[in-house]
PDB file of C-alpha atoms in Angstrom:
ATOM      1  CA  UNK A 233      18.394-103.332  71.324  1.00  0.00           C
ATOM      2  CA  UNK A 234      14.585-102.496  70.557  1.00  0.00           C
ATOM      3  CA  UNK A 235      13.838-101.672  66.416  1.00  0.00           C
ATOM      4  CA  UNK A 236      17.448-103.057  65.545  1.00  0.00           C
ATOM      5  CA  UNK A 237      16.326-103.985  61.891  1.00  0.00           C
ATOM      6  CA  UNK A 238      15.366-100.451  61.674  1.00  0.00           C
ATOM      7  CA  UNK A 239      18.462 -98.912  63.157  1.00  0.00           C
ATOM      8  CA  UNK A 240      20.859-101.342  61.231  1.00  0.00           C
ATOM      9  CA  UNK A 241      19.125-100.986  58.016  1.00  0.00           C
ATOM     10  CA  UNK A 242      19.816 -96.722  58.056  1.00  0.00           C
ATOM     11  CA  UNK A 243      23.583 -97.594  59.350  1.00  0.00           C
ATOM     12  CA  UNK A 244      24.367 -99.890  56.498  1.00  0.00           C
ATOM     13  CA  UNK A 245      22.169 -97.536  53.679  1.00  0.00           C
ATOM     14  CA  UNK A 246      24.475 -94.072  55.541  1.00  0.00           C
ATOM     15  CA  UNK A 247      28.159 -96.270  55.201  1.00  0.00           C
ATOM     16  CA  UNK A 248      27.138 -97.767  51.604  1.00  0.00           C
ATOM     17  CA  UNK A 249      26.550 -94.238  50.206  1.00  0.00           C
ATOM     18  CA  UNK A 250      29.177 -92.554  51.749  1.00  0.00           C
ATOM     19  CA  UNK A 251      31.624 -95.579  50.901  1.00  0.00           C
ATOM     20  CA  UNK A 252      30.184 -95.738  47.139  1.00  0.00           C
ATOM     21  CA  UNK A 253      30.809 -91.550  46.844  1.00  0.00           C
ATOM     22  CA  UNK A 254      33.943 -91.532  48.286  1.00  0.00           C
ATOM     23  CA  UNK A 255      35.647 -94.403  46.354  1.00  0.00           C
ATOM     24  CA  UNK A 256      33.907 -92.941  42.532  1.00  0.00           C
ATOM     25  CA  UNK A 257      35.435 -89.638  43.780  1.00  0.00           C
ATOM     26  CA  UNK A 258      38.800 -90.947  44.080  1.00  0.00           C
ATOM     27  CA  UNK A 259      38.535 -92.942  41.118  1.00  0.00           C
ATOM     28  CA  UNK A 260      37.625 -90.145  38.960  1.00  0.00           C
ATOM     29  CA  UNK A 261      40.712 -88.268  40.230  1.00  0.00           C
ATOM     30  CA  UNK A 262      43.033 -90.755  39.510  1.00  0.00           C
ATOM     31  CA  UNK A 263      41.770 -91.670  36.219  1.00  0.00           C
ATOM     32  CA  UNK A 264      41.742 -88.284  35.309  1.00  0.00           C
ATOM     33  CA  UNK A 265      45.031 -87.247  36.716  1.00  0.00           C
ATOM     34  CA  UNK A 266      46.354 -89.934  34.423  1.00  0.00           C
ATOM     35  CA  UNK A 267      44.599 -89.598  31.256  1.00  0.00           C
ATOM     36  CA  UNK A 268      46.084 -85.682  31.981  1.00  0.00           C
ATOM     37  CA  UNK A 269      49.978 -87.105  32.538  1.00  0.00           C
ATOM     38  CA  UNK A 270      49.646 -89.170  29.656  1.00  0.00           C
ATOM     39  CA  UNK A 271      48.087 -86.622  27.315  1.00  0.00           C
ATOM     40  CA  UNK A 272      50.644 -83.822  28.313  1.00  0.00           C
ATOM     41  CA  UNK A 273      53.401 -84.752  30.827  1.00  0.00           C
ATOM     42  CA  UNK A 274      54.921 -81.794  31.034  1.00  0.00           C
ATOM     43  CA  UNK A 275      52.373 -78.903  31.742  1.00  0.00           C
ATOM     44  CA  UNK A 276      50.512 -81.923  34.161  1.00  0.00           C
ATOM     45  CA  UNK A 277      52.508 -83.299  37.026  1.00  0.00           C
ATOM     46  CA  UNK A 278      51.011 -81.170  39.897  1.00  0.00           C
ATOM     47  CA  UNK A 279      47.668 -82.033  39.641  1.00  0.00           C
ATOM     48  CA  UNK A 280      47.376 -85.624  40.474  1.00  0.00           C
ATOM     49  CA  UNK A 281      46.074 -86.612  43.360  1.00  0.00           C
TER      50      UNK A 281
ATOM     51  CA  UNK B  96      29.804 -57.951  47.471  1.00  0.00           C
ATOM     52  CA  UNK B  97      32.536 -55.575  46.560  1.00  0.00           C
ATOM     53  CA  UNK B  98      34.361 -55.463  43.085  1.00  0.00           C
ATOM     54  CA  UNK B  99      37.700 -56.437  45.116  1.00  0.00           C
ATOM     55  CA  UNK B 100      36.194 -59.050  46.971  1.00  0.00           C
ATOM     56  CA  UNK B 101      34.659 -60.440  43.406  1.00  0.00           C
ATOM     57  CA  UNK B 102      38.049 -59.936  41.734  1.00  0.00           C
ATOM     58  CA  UNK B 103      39.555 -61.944  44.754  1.00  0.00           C
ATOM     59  CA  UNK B 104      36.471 -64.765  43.744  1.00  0.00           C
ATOM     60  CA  UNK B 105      37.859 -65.127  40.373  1.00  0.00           C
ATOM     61  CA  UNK B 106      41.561 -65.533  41.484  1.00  0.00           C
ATOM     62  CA  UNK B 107      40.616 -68.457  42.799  1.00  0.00           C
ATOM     63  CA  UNK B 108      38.516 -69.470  40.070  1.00  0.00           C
ATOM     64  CA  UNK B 109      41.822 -69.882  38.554  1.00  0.00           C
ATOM     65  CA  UNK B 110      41.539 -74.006  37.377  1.00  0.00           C
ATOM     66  CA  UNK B 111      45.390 -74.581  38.009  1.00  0.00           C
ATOM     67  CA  UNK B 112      45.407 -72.333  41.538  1.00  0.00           C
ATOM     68  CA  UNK B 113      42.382 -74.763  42.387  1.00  0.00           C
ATOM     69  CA  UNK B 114      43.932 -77.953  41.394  1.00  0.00           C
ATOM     70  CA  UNK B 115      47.113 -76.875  43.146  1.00  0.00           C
ATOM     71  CA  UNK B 116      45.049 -75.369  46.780  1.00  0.00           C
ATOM     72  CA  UNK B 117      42.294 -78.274  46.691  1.00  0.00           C
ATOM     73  CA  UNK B 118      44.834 -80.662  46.177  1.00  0.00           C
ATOM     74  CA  UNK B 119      46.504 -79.686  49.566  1.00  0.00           C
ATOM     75  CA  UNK B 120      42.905 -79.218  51.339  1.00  0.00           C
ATOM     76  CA  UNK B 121      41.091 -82.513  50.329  1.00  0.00           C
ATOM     77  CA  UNK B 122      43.386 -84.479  52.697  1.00  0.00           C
ATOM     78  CA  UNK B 123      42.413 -81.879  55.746  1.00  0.00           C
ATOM     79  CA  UNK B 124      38.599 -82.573  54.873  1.00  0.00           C
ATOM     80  CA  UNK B 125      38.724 -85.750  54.100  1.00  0.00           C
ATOM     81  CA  UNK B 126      40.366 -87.864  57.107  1.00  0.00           C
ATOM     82  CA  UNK B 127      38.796 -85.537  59.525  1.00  0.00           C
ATOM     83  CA  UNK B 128      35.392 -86.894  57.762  1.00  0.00           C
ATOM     84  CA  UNK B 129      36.789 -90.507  58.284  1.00  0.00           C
ATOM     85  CA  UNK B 130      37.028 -90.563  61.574  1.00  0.00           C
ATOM     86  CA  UNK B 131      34.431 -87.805  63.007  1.00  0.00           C
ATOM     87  CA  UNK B 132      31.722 -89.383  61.092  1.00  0.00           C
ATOM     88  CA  UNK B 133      32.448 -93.415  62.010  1.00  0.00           C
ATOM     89  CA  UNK B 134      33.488 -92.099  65.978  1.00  0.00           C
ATOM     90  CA  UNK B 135      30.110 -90.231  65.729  1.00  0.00           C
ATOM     91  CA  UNK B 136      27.796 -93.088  64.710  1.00  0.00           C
ATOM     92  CA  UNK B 137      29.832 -95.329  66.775  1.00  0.00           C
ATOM     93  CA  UNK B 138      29.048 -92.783  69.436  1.00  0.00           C
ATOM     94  CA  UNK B 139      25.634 -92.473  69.148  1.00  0.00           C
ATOM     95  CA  UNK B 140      25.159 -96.240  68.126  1.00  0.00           C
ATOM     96  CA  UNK B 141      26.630 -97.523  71.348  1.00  0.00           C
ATOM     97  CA  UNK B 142      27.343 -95.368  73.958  1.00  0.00           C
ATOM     98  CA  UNK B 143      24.845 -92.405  73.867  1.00  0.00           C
ATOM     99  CA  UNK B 144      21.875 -93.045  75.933  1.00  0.00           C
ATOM    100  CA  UNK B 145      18.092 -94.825  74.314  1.00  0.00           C
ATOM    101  CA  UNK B 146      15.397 -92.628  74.272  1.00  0.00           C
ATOM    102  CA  UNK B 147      12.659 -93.169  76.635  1.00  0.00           C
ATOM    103  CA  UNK B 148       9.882 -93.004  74.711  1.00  0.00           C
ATOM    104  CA  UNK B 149      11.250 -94.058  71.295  1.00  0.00           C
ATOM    105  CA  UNK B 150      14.299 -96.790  72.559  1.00  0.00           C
ATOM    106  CA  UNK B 151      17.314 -97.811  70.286  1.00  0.00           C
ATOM    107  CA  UNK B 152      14.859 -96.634  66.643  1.00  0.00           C
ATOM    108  CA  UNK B 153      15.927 -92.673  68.437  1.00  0.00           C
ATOM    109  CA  UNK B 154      19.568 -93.803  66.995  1.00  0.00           C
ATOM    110  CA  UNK B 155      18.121 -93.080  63.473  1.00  0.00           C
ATOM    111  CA  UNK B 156      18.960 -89.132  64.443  1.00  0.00           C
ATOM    112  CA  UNK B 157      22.614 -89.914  64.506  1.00  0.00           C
ATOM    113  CA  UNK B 158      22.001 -90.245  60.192  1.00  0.00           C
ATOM    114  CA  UNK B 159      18.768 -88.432  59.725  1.00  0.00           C
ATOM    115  CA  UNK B 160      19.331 -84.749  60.986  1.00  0.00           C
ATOM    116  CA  UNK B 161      22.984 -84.699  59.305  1.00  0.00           C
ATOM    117  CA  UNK B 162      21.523 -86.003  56.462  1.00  0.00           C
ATOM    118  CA  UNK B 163      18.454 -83.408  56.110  1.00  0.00           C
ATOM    119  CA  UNK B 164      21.166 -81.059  57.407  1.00  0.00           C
ATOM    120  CA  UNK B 165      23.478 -81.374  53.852  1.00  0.00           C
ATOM    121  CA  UNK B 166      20.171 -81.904  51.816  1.00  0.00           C
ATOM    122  CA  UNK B 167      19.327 -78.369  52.633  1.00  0.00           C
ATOM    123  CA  UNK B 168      22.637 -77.386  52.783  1.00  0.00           C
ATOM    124  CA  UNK B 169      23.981 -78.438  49.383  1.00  0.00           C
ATOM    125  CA  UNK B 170      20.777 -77.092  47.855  1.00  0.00           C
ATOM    126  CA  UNK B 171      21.970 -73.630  48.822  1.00  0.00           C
ATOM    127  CA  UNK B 172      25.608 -74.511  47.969  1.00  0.00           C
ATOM    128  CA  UNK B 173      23.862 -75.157  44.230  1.00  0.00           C
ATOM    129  CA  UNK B 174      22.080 -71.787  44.570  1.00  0.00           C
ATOM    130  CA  UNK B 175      25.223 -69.733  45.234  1.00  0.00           C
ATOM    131  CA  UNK B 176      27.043 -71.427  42.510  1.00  0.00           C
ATOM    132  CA  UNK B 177      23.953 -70.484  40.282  1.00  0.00           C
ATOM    133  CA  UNK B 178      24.210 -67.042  41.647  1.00  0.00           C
ATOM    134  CA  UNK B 179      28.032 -66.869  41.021  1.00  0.00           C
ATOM    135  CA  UNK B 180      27.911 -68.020  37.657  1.00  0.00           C
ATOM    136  CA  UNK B 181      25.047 -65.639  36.502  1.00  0.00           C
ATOM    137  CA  UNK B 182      26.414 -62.916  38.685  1.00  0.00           C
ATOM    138  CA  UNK B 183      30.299 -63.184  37.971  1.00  0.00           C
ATOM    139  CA  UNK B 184      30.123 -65.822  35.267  1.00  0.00           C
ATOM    140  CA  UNK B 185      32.464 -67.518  37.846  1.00  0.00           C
ATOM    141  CA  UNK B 186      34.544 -70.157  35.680  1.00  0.00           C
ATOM    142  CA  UNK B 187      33.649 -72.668  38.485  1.00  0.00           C
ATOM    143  CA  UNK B 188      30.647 -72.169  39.681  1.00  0.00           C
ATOM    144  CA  UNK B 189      28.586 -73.849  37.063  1.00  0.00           C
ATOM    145  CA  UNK B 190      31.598 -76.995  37.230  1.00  0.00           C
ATOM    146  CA  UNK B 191      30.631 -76.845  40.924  1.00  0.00           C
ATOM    147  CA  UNK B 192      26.801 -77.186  40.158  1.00  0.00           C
ATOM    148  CA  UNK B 193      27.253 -80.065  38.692  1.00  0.00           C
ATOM    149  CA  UNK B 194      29.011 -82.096  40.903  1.00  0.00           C
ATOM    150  CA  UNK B 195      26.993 -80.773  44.285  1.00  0.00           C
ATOM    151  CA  UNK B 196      23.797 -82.126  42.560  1.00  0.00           C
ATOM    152  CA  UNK B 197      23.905 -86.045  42.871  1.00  0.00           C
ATOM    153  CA  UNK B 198      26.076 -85.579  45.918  1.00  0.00           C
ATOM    154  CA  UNK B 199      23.096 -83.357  48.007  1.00  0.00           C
ATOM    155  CA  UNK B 200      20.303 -85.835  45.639  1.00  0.00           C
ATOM    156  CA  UNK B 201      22.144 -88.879  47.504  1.00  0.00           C
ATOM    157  CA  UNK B 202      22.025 -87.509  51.000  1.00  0.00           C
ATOM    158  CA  UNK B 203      18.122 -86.438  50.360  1.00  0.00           C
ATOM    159  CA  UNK B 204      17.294 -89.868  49.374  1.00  0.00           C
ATOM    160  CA  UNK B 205      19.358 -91.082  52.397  1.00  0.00           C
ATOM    161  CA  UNK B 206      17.796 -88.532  54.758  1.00  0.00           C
ATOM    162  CA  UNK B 207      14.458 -90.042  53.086  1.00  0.00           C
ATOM    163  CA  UNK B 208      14.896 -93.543  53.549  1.00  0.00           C
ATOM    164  CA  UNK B 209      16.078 -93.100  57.270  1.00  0.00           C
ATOM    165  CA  UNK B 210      13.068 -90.575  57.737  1.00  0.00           C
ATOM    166  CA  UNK B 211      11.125 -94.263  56.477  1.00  0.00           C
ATOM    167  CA  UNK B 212      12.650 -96.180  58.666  1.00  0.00           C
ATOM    168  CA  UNK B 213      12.162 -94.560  61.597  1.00  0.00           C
ATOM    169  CA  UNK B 214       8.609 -93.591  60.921  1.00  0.00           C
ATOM    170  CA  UNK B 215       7.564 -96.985  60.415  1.00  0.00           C
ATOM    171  CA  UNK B 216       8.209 -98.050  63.939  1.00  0.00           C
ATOM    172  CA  UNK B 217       7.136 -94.702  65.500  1.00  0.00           C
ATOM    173  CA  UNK B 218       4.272 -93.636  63.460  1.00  0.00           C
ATOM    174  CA  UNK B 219       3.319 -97.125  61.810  1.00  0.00           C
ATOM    175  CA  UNK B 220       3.602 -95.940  58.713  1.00  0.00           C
ATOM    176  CA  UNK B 221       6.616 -95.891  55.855  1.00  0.00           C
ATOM    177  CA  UNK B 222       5.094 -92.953  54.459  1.00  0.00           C
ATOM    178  CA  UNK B 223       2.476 -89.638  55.294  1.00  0.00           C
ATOM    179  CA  UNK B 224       2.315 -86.955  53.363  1.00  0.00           C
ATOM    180  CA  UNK B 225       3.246 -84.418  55.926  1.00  0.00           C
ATOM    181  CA  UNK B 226       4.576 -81.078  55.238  1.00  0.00           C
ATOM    182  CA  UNK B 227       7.978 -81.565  56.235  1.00  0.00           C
ATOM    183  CA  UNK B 228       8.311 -85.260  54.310  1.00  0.00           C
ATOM    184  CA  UNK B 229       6.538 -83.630  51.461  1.00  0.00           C
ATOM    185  CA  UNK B 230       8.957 -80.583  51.054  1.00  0.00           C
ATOM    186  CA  UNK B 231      12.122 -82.892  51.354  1.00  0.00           C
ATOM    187  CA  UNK B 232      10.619 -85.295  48.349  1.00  0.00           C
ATOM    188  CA  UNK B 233      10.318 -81.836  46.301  1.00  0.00           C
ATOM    189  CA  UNK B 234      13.720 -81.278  47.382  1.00  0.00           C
ATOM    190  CA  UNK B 235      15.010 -84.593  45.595  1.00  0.00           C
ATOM    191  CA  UNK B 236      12.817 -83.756  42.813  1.00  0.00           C
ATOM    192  CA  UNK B 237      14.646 -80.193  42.577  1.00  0.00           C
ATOM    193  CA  UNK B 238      18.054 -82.208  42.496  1.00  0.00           C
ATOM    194  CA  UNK B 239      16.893 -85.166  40.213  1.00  0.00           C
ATOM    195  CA  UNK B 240      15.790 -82.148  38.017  1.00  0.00           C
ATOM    196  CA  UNK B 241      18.892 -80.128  37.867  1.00  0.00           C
ATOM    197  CA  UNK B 242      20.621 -83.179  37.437  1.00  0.00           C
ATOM    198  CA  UNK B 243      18.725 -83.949  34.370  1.00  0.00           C
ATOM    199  CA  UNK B 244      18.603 -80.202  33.309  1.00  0.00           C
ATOM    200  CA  UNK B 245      22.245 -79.523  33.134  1.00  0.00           C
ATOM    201  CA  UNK B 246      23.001 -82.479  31.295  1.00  0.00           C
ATOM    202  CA  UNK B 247      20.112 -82.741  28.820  1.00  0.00           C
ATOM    203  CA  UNK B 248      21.495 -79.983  26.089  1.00  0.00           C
ATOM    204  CA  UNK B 249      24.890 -80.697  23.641  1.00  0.00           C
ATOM    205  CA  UNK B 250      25.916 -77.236  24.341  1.00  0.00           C
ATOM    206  CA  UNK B 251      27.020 -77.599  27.771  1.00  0.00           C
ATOM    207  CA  UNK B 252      26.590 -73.421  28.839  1.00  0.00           C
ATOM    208  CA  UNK B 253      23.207 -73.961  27.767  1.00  0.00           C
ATOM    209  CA  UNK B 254      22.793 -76.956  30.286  1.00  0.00           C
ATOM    210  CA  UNK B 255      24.380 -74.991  32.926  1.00  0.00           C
ATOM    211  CA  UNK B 256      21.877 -71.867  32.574  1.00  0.00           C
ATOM    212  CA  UNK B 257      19.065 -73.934  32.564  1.00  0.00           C
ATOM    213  CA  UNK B 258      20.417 -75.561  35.340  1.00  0.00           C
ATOM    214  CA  UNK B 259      21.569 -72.381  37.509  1.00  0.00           C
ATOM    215  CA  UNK B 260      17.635 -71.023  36.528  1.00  0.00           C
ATOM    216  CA  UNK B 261      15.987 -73.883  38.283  1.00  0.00           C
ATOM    217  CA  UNK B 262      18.636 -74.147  41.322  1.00  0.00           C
ATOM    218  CA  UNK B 263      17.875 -70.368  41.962  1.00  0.00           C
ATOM    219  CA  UNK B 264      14.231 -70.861  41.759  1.00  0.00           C
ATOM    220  CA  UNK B 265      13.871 -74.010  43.547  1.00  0.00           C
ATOM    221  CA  UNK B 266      15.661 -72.266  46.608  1.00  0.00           C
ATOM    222  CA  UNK B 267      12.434 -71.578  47.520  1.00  0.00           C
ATOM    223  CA  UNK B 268      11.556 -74.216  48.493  1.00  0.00           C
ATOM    224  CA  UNK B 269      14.288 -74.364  51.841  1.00  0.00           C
ATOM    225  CA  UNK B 270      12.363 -71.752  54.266  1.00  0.00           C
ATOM    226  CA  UNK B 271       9.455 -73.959  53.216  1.00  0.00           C
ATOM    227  CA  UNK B 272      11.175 -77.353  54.554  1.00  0.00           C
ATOM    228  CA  UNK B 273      12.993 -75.285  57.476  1.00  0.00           C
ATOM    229  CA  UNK B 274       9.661 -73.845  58.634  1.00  0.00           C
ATOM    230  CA  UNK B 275       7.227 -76.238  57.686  1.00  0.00           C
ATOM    231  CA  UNK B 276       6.771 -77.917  61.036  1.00  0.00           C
ATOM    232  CA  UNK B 277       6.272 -74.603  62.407  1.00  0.00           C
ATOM    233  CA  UNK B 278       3.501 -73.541  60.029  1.00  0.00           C
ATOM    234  CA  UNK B 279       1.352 -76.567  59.557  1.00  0.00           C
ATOM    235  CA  UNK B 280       1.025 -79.044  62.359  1.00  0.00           C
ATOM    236  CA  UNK B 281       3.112 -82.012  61.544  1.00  0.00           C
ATOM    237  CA  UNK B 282       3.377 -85.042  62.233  1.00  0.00           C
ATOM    238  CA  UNK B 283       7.235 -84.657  62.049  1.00  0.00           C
ATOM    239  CA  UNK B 284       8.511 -83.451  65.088  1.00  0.00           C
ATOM    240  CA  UNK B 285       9.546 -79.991  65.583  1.00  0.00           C
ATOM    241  CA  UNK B 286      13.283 -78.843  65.391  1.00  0.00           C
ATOM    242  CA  UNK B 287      15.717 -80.417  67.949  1.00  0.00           C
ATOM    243  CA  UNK B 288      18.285 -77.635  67.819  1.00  0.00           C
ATOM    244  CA  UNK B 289      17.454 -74.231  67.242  1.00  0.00           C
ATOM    245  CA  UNK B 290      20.237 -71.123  66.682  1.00  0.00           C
ATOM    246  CA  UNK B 291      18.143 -69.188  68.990  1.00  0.00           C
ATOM    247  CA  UNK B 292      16.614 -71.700  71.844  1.00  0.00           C
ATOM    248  CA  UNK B 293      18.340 -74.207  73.977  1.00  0.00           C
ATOM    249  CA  UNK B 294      18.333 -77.996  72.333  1.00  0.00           C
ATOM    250  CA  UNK B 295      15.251 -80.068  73.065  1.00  0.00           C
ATOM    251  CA  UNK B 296      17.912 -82.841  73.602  1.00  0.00           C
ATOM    252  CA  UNK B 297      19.701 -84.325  76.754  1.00  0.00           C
ATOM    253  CA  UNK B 298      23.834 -83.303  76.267  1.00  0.00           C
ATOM    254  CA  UNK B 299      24.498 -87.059  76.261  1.00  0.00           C
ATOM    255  CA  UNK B 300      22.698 -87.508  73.035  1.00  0.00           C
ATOM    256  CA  UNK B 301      23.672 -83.759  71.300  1.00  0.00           C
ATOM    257  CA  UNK B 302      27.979 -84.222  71.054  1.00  0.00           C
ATOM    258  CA  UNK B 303      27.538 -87.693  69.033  1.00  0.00           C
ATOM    259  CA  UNK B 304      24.470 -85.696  66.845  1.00  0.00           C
ATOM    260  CA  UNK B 305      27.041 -82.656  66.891  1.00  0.00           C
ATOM    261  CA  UNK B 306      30.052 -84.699  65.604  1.00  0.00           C
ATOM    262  CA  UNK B 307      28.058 -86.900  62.895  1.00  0.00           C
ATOM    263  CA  UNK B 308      26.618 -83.286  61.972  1.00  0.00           C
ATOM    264  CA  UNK B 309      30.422 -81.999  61.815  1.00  0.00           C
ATOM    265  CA  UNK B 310      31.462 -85.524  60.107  1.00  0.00           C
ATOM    266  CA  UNK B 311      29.021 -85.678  57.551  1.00  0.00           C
ATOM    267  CA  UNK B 312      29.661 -82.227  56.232  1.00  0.00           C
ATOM    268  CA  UNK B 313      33.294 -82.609  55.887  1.00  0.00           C
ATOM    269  CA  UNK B 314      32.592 -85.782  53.924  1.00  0.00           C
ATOM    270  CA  UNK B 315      30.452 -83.762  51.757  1.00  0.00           C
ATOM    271  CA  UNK B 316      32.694 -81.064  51.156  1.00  0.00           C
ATOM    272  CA  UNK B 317      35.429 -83.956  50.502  1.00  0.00           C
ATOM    273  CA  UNK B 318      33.430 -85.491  48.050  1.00  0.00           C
ATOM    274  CA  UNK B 319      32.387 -82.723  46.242  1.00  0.00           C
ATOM    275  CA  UNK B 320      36.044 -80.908  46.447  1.00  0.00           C
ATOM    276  CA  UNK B 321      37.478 -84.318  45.456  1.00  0.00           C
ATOM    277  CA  UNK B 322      34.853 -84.076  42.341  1.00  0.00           C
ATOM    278  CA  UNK B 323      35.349 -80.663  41.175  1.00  0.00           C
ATOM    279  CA  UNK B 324      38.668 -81.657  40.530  1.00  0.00           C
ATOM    280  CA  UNK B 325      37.859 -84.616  38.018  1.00  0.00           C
ATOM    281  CA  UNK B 326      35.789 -81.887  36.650  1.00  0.00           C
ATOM    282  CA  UNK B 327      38.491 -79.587  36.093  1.00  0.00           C
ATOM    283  CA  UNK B 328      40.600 -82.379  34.835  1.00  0.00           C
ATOM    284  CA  UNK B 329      38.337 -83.585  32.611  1.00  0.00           C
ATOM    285  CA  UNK B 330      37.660 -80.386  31.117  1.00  0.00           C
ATOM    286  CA  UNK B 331      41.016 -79.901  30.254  1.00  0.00           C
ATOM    287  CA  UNK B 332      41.849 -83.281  28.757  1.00  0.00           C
ATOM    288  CA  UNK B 333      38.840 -82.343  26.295  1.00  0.00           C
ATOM    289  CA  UNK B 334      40.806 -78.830  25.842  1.00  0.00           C
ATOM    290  CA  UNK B 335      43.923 -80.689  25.148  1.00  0.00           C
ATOM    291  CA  UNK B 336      42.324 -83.495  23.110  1.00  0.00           C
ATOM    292  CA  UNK B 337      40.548 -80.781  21.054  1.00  0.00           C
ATOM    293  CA  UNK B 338      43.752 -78.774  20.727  1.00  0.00           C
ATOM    294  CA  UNK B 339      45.673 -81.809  19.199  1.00  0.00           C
ATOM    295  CA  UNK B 340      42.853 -82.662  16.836  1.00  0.00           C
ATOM    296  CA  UNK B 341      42.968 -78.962  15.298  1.00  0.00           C
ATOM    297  CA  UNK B 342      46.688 -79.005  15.366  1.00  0.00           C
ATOM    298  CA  UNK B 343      46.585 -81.992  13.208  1.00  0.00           C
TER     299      UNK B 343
END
């Protein structure tokens, strides 16, 4: 493969941002969603997730 | 847009109705995401054909153009929240601001630092400041800027306003990055696919671009879906929180 550095450098720099996004996102749910169940169980079941 | 349709807008504005309908959707955008965007570049990184002229560094596009595609694209997203909070005073649209603008400042700097790398072996250079490079940098400024902007004041409305102001203003500065290789002569190549013309591409190259295109914006509306509702949560914990302390 010709320029592979090149090519491998923007795969790795697309999958580490997309990776790091995804995983904060779903981190912030859940720690949310929890912080909300613990603060108020009752009203506060639907939303986790 | 039509009082009903803008009284429809705000029945969805609803915080609970959009914990309770994104909660249901995020799972729709976000494994289609998965698996369009790694079958794409796995696509285009191994089966689609080498360019001719340009060999394996042509398998850039397959990050680059969806890339520049959401940089553009969440801009606007940020411009029509702006417009619905100001506008409609959509409950929302300023929660949505906030949460498009490092997502769409992340994909600019990625669509930047893949424009680098496959300039250096094409053009010899990591940098030139060419109008279509040049417009995308302002672009990242415009995020990094709203970024700053809505979070910079203790009053968070305030932060939003400021915020909305500069998004709506700064949307000037798309047309400019859409036709700049049109109006100056570039270095940057002109647009591969057109709405109106035929793609400058061979078909065996397109469908990988196409589903890494398709990939990358479900990811984006995952992530920023997936977001919103942290926001949402978050907001309300502080209700809550607040609620107890004056109740005590």
């Amino acid at each position: 493969m010709t320029h592979l550095p090149y090519v491998a450098a923007s795969y790795a720099l697309a999958l580490v941002v997309g990776a790091a996004f995804a995983v904060d996102a779903w981190l912030r749910v859940r720690r949310a969603a929890r912080r909300l169940e613990a603060i108020d169980p009752r009203r506060n079941r639907e939303p986790r997730g | 847009m039509s009082p009903a349709s803008g009284r429809s807008l705000h029945r969805f504005a609803n915080p609970g109705r959009f914990l309770r309908i994104s909660g249901r959707v995020l799972p729709f955008l976000a494994v289609p995401a998965l698996v369009l965007t790694l079958g794409g570049l796995a696509w285009g990184l191994f089966v689609a054909p080498a360019d001719y002229q340009q060999g394996d560094a042509m398998r850039i596009i397959y990050i680059h153009v969806p890339a520049a595609w959401l940089a553009s694209g969440g801009y606007l997203g940020l411009a029509i929240c702006a417009l619905l909070s100001f506008v409609w005073r959509h409950p929302l649209a300023d929660l949505a601001a906030v949460e498009i603008g490092p997502v769409g400042a992340a994909f600019t700097a990625l669509c930047l630092a893949t424009g680098s790398l496959w300039g250096k072996p094409m053009w010899g250079a990591w940098w030139v400041w060419d109008a279509r490079l040049t417009s995308v940098l302002v672009l990242f400024f415009l995020y990094l800027g709203h970024i700053a902007l809505v979070r910079a004041f203790d009053e968070p409305e305030r932060g939003y306003r400021a915020g909305a102001i500069l998004a709506l203003i700064g949307v000037v500065n798309l047309p400019i990055i859409k036709f700049s290789v049109d109006w100056w002569n570039t270095l940057h190549q002109p647009s591969t696919i057109t709405v109106t013309g035929a793609p400058s591409m061979h078909v065996d190259m397109l469908w990988p671009l196409l589903v890494c295109v398709l990939g990358f914006s479900l990811g984006f509306a995952a992530v920023v879906t997936a977001r919103l509702r942290a926001a949402v949560m978050e907001r309300r914990i502080r209700g809550l929180l607040l609620a107890q302390a004056q109740g005590s």
